[in-house]
Amino acid sequence: LALRTANRADLGFDPRGVTLFSYDLVTQNYGKEARTAFEDRSVERLEALPGVESVALADAAPLSGVMVMSEVSARGPDRQIDGSAGIGSVSPGYFETLGLRLVAGRALSSDDRAGSTPVAVINETAARTLFPGTGAVGGTLDLGEAAVLEVVGVVQDAKYDEPLEAPAAFIYVPRAQRTFLDRTTVLVRTARGGAVDASTLKRAVGELDGDLPIFDLETLTQVVDSRMN
């Protein structure tokens, strides 16, 4: 079991060395701009910790039991395909932190901010099912509610809801442009592949807001193991 959960070929991402925790700024009365500013400061603070290699934010970690689904219409040069996909907002560095390989186009970046062109990165299954026979990069995704996203990249498939699930379509959007859940999940990868001390993480976030509750602090390997049992 331990070998299986550590095997990137099974999951599509590498859980080893990733510690995660969550907080909810909305229930703490943070507005949209204050929430974005706090998240940016928290990433900078955590990246400065000894041994930390990268930090990323997301609505939820993979296999956390939290999954947001969306109806989507994919528009290519001469066709439109309707379907559904999992969807989540992530920060720049998310793919690097989880070891997700970029297949085509580009990853999300700090230039993908509020007011810039709404964009998305999709996984291989979404590219194959929503844009069959054509390149997905440069296509558009219509999520309804006047939300039309330009596909700028494709990343490898991963497991999102269940470790043994069949390949499923997934869409990643920049957190600076849109979020889907009130909670923020923070993923911290260490250079040595070990876990970050919980008290160190709590202290770093507490220096920014001493009243902010932190919950679900665990390693990503623990999350995977709990979903495998």
Tab-separated table of C-alpha atoms in Angstrom, residues 31-226:
chain	number	residue	atom	x	y	z
A	31	GLY	CA	-13.410	40.679	1.315
A	32	LYS	CA	-12.221	39.581	-2.122
A	33	GLU	CA	-9.243	41.963	-2.309
A	34	ALA	CA	-8.213	41.298	1.299
A	35	ARG	CA	-8.460	37.563	0.683
A	36	THR	CA	-6.197	37.772	-2.369
A	37	ALA	CA	-3.688	39.929	-0.516
A	38	PHE	CA	-3.596	37.557	2.460
A	39	GLU	CA	-3.127	34.519	0.238
A	40	ASP	CA	-0.237	36.222	-1.574
A	41	ARG	CA	1.444	37.126	1.725
A	42	SER	CA	0.940	33.624	3.119
A	43	VAL	CA	2.630	32.055	0.091
A	44	GLU	CA	5.609	34.408	0.439
A	45	ARG	CA	5.863	33.711	4.171
A	46	LEU	CA	5.704	29.934	3.764
A	47	GLU	CA	8.142	29.867	0.842
A	48	ALA	CA	10.674	31.596	3.092
A	49	LEU	CA	10.613	28.767	5.648
A	50	PRO	CA	13.761	26.593	5.777
A	51	GLY	CA	13.497	23.465	3.655
A	52	VAL	CA	10.413	24.571	1.744
A	53	GLU	CA	10.727	24.053	-1.998
A	54	SER	CA	7.374	25.335	-3.242
A	55	VAL	CA	3.952	26.452	-2.019
A	56	ALA	CA	0.624	26.430	-3.830
A	57	LEU	CA	-3.009	27.250	-3.085
A	58	ALA	CA	-6.146	25.486	-4.263
A	59	ASP	CA	-9.824	25.111	-3.486
A	60	ALA	CA	-9.046	21.596	-2.299
A	61	ALA	CA	-6.280	19.020	-2.466
A	62	PRO	CA	-6.676	15.983	-4.732
A	63	LEU	CA	-8.433	13.029	-3.064
A	64	SER	CA	-9.572	15.293	-0.202
A	65	GLY	CA	-13.185	14.274	-0.723
A	66	VAL	CA	-14.066	17.760	-1.974
A	67	MET	CA	-14.997	17.892	-5.667
A	68	VAL	CA	-16.647	20.706	-7.623
A	69	MET	CA	-18.254	19.765	-10.949
A	70	SER	CA	-19.214	22.082	-13.787
A	71	GLU	CA	-21.156	21.813	-17.026
A	72	VAL	CA	-18.987	23.042	-19.871
A	73	SER	CA	-19.229	23.733	-23.597
A	74	ALA	CA	-15.984	23.464	-25.521
A	75	ARG	CA	-15.703	25.556	-28.654
A	76	GLY	CA	-13.202	24.697	-31.350
A	77	PRO	CA	-12.720	26.028	-34.873
A	78	ASP	CA	-15.757	24.261	-36.328
A	79	ARG	CA	-17.612	22.503	-33.522
A	80	GLN	CA	-19.057	22.738	-30.033
A	81	ILE	CA	-19.008	19.838	-27.579
A	82	ASP	CA	-20.997	19.856	-24.344
A	83	GLY	CA	-19.862	17.905	-21.310
A	84	SER	CA	-18.965	18.105	-17.642
A	85	ALA	CA	-15.700	18.268	-15.760
A	86	GLY	CA	-14.255	18.649	-12.324
A	87	ILE	CA	-13.036	22.187	-11.761
A	88	GLY	CA	-10.850	23.967	-9.235
A	89	SER	CA	-8.945	27.192	-8.778
A	90	VAL	CA	-5.198	26.979	-8.178
A	91	SER	CA	-2.300	29.377	-7.771
A	92	PRO	CA	0.835	29.592	-9.919
A	93	GLY	CA	3.173	26.807	-8.853
A	94	TYR	CA	0.410	24.280	-8.224
A	95	PHE	CA	1.548	21.911	-10.968
A	96	GLU	CA	5.168	22.173	-9.823
A	97	THR	CA	4.226	21.513	-6.194
A	98	LEU	CA	2.309	18.348	-7.096
A	99	GLY	CA	4.711	17.227	-9.808
A	100	LEU	CA	2.100	17.451	-12.555
A	101	ARG	CA	3.739	17.420	-15.976
A	102	LEU	CA	2.796	20.040	-18.561
A	103	VAL	CA	1.878	18.324	-21.846
A	104	ALA	CA	1.122	21.311	-24.099
A	105	GLY	CA	0.973	25.091	-23.942
A	106	ARG	CA	1.829	26.840	-20.700
A	107	ALA	CA	1.037	26.661	-17.011
A	108	LEU	CA	-0.895	29.303	-15.095
A	109	SER	CA	1.179	32.319	-14.083
A	110	SER	CA	1.061	35.474	-11.987
A	111	ASP	CA	0.063	37.350	-15.155
A	112	ASP	CA	-3.290	35.539	-15.046
A	113	ARG	CA	-4.894	38.030	-12.714
A	114	ALA	CA	-8.232	39.733	-12.231
A	115	GLY	CA	-8.945	41.903	-15.257
A	116	SER	CA	-6.781	39.880	-17.656
A	117	THR	CA	-8.101	37.339	-20.172
A	118	PRO	CA	-9.892	34.516	-18.299
A	119	VAL	CA	-7.869	31.348	-18.887
A	120	ALA	CA	-7.747	27.677	-17.969
A	121	VAL	CA	-5.411	24.712	-18.067
A	122	ILE	CA	-7.104	21.367	-18.679
A	123	ASN	CA	-5.993	17.782	-18.240
A	124	GLU	CA	-5.373	15.244	-20.986
A	125	THR	CA	-8.801	13.623	-20.666
A	126	ALA	CA	-10.551	16.994	-20.993
A	127	ALA	CA	-8.412	17.798	-24.030
A	128	ARG	CA	-9.235	14.448	-25.616
A	129	THR	CA	-12.994	14.481	-24.933
A	130	LEU	CA	-13.760	18.182	-25.364
A	131	PHE	CA	-11.416	18.882	-28.262
A	132	PRO	CA	-11.210	15.546	-30.157
A	133	GLY	CA	-8.922	15.546	-33.160
A	134	THR	CA	-7.787	19.121	-32.620
A	135	GLY	CA	-5.347	20.894	-30.341
A	136	ALA	CA	-7.004	22.095	-27.138
A	137	VAL	CA	-4.678	25.063	-26.636
A	138	GLY	CA	-6.355	28.148	-28.035
A	139	GLY	CA	-9.839	26.664	-27.727
A	140	THR	CA	-12.459	28.131	-25.401
A	141	LEU	CA	-14.569	26.745	-22.580
A	142	ASP	CA	-17.981	28.218	-21.790
A	143	LEU	CA	-18.987	27.578	-18.171
A	144	GLY	CA	-22.183	29.606	-18.407
A	145	GLU	CA	-22.850	32.757	-16.410
A	146	ALA	CA	-20.854	34.711	-19.036
A	147	ALA	CA	-17.690	32.802	-18.066
A	148	VAL	CA	-15.708	31.973	-21.207
A	149	LEU	CA	-12.142	30.750	-20.667
A	150	GLU	CA	-9.270	30.449	-23.130
A	151	VAL	CA	-7.388	27.147	-22.847
A	152	VAL	CA	-3.692	27.982	-22.506
A	153	GLY	CA	-2.264	24.613	-21.471
A	154	VAL	CA	-2.741	20.884	-20.965
A	155	VAL	CA	-1.345	18.881	-18.038
A	156	GLN	CA	-1.178	15.145	-17.446
A	157	ASP	CA	-4.139	13.301	-15.976
A	158	ALA	CA	-4.265	12.713	-12.244
A	159	LYS	CA	-6.629	11.256	-9.657
A	160	TYR	CA	-9.023	13.835	-8.251
A	161	ASP	CA	-11.794	12.235	-6.217
A	162	GLU	CA	-10.892	8.540	-5.822
A	163	PRO	CA	-7.500	6.778	-6.158
A	164	LEU	CA	-8.916	4.084	-8.460
A	165	GLU	CA	-11.252	6.263	-10.520
A	166	ALA	CA	-11.329	6.103	-14.318
A	167	PRO	CA	-9.683	9.026	-16.154
A	168	ALA	CA	-11.863	12.106	-15.685
A	169	ALA	CA	-11.892	15.563	-17.255
A	170	PHE	CA	-10.604	18.380	-15.070
A	171	ILE	CA	-10.245	22.154	-15.493
A	172	TYR	CA	-7.816	24.368	-13.559
A	173	VAL	CA	-8.421	28.120	-13.372
A	174	PRO	CA	-6.295	30.855	-11.732
A	175	ARG	CA	-7.302	31.763	-8.185
A	176	ALA	CA	-6.766	35.426	-8.985
A	177	GLN	CA	-9.597	35.198	-11.520
A	178	ARG	CA	-12.091	32.883	-9.841
A	179	THR	CA	-12.612	30.639	-6.833
A	180	PHE	CA	-15.295	28.023	-6.246
A	181	LEU	CA	-15.111	27.394	-2.486
A	182	ASP	CA	-14.764	29.641	0.552
A	183	ARG	CA	-11.960	27.523	1.973
A	184	THR	CA	-8.349	27.819	0.882
A	185	THR	CA	-6.122	24.739	0.889
A	186	VAL	CA	-2.371	25.341	1.156
A	187	LEU	CA	0.098	22.758	-0.181
A	188	VAL	CA	3.716	22.966	0.992
A	189	ARG	CA	6.438	20.822	-0.600
A	190	THR	CA	9.743	20.378	1.210
A	191	ALA	CA	13.047	20.014	-0.586
A	192	ARG	CA	14.003	16.968	1.496
A	193	GLY	CA	10.729	15.183	0.895
A	194	GLY	CA	9.706	15.198	4.562
A	195	ALA	CA	6.775	16.842	6.312
A	196	VAL	CA	6.886	20.422	7.558
A	197	ASP	CA	6.489	20.700	11.317
A	198	ALA	CA	2.887	21.606	12.124
A	199	SER	CA	3.828	24.220	14.708
A	200	THR	CA	6.072	25.940	12.169
A	201	LEU	CA	3.230	26.230	9.671
A	202	LYS	CA	0.759	27.464	12.282
A	203	ARG	CA	3.249	30.032	13.539
A	204	ALA	CA	3.931	31.335	10.015
A	205	VAL	CA	0.237	31.844	9.282
A	206	GLY	CA	-0.401	33.175	12.773
A	207	GLU	CA	2.119	35.944	12.186
A	208	LEU	CA	-0.219	37.213	9.454
A	209	ASP	CA	-3.485	36.674	11.349
A	210	GLY	CA	-3.304	35.284	14.872
A	211	ASP	CA	-7.068	34.705	14.999
A	212	LEU	CA	-7.346	32.633	11.824
A	213	PRO	CA	-8.245	28.990	12.537
A	214	ILE	CA	-6.277	26.342	10.637
A	215	PHE	CA	-7.817	22.933	9.996
A	216	ASP	CA	-7.154	19.638	8.181
A	217	LEU	CA	-3.392	19.837	8.694
A	218	GLU	CA	-1.874	16.569	7.424
A	219	THR	CA	0.469	15.186	4.812
A	220	LEU	CA	-0.784	14.427	1.331
A	221	THR	CA	0.480	10.867	1.766
A	222	GLN	CA	-1.876	10.529	4.750
A	223	VAL	CA	-4.753	11.802	2.608
A	224	VAL	CA	-3.973	9.265	-0.119
A	225	ASP	CA	-3.612	6.407	2.381
A	226	SER	CA	-6.967	7.244	3.999
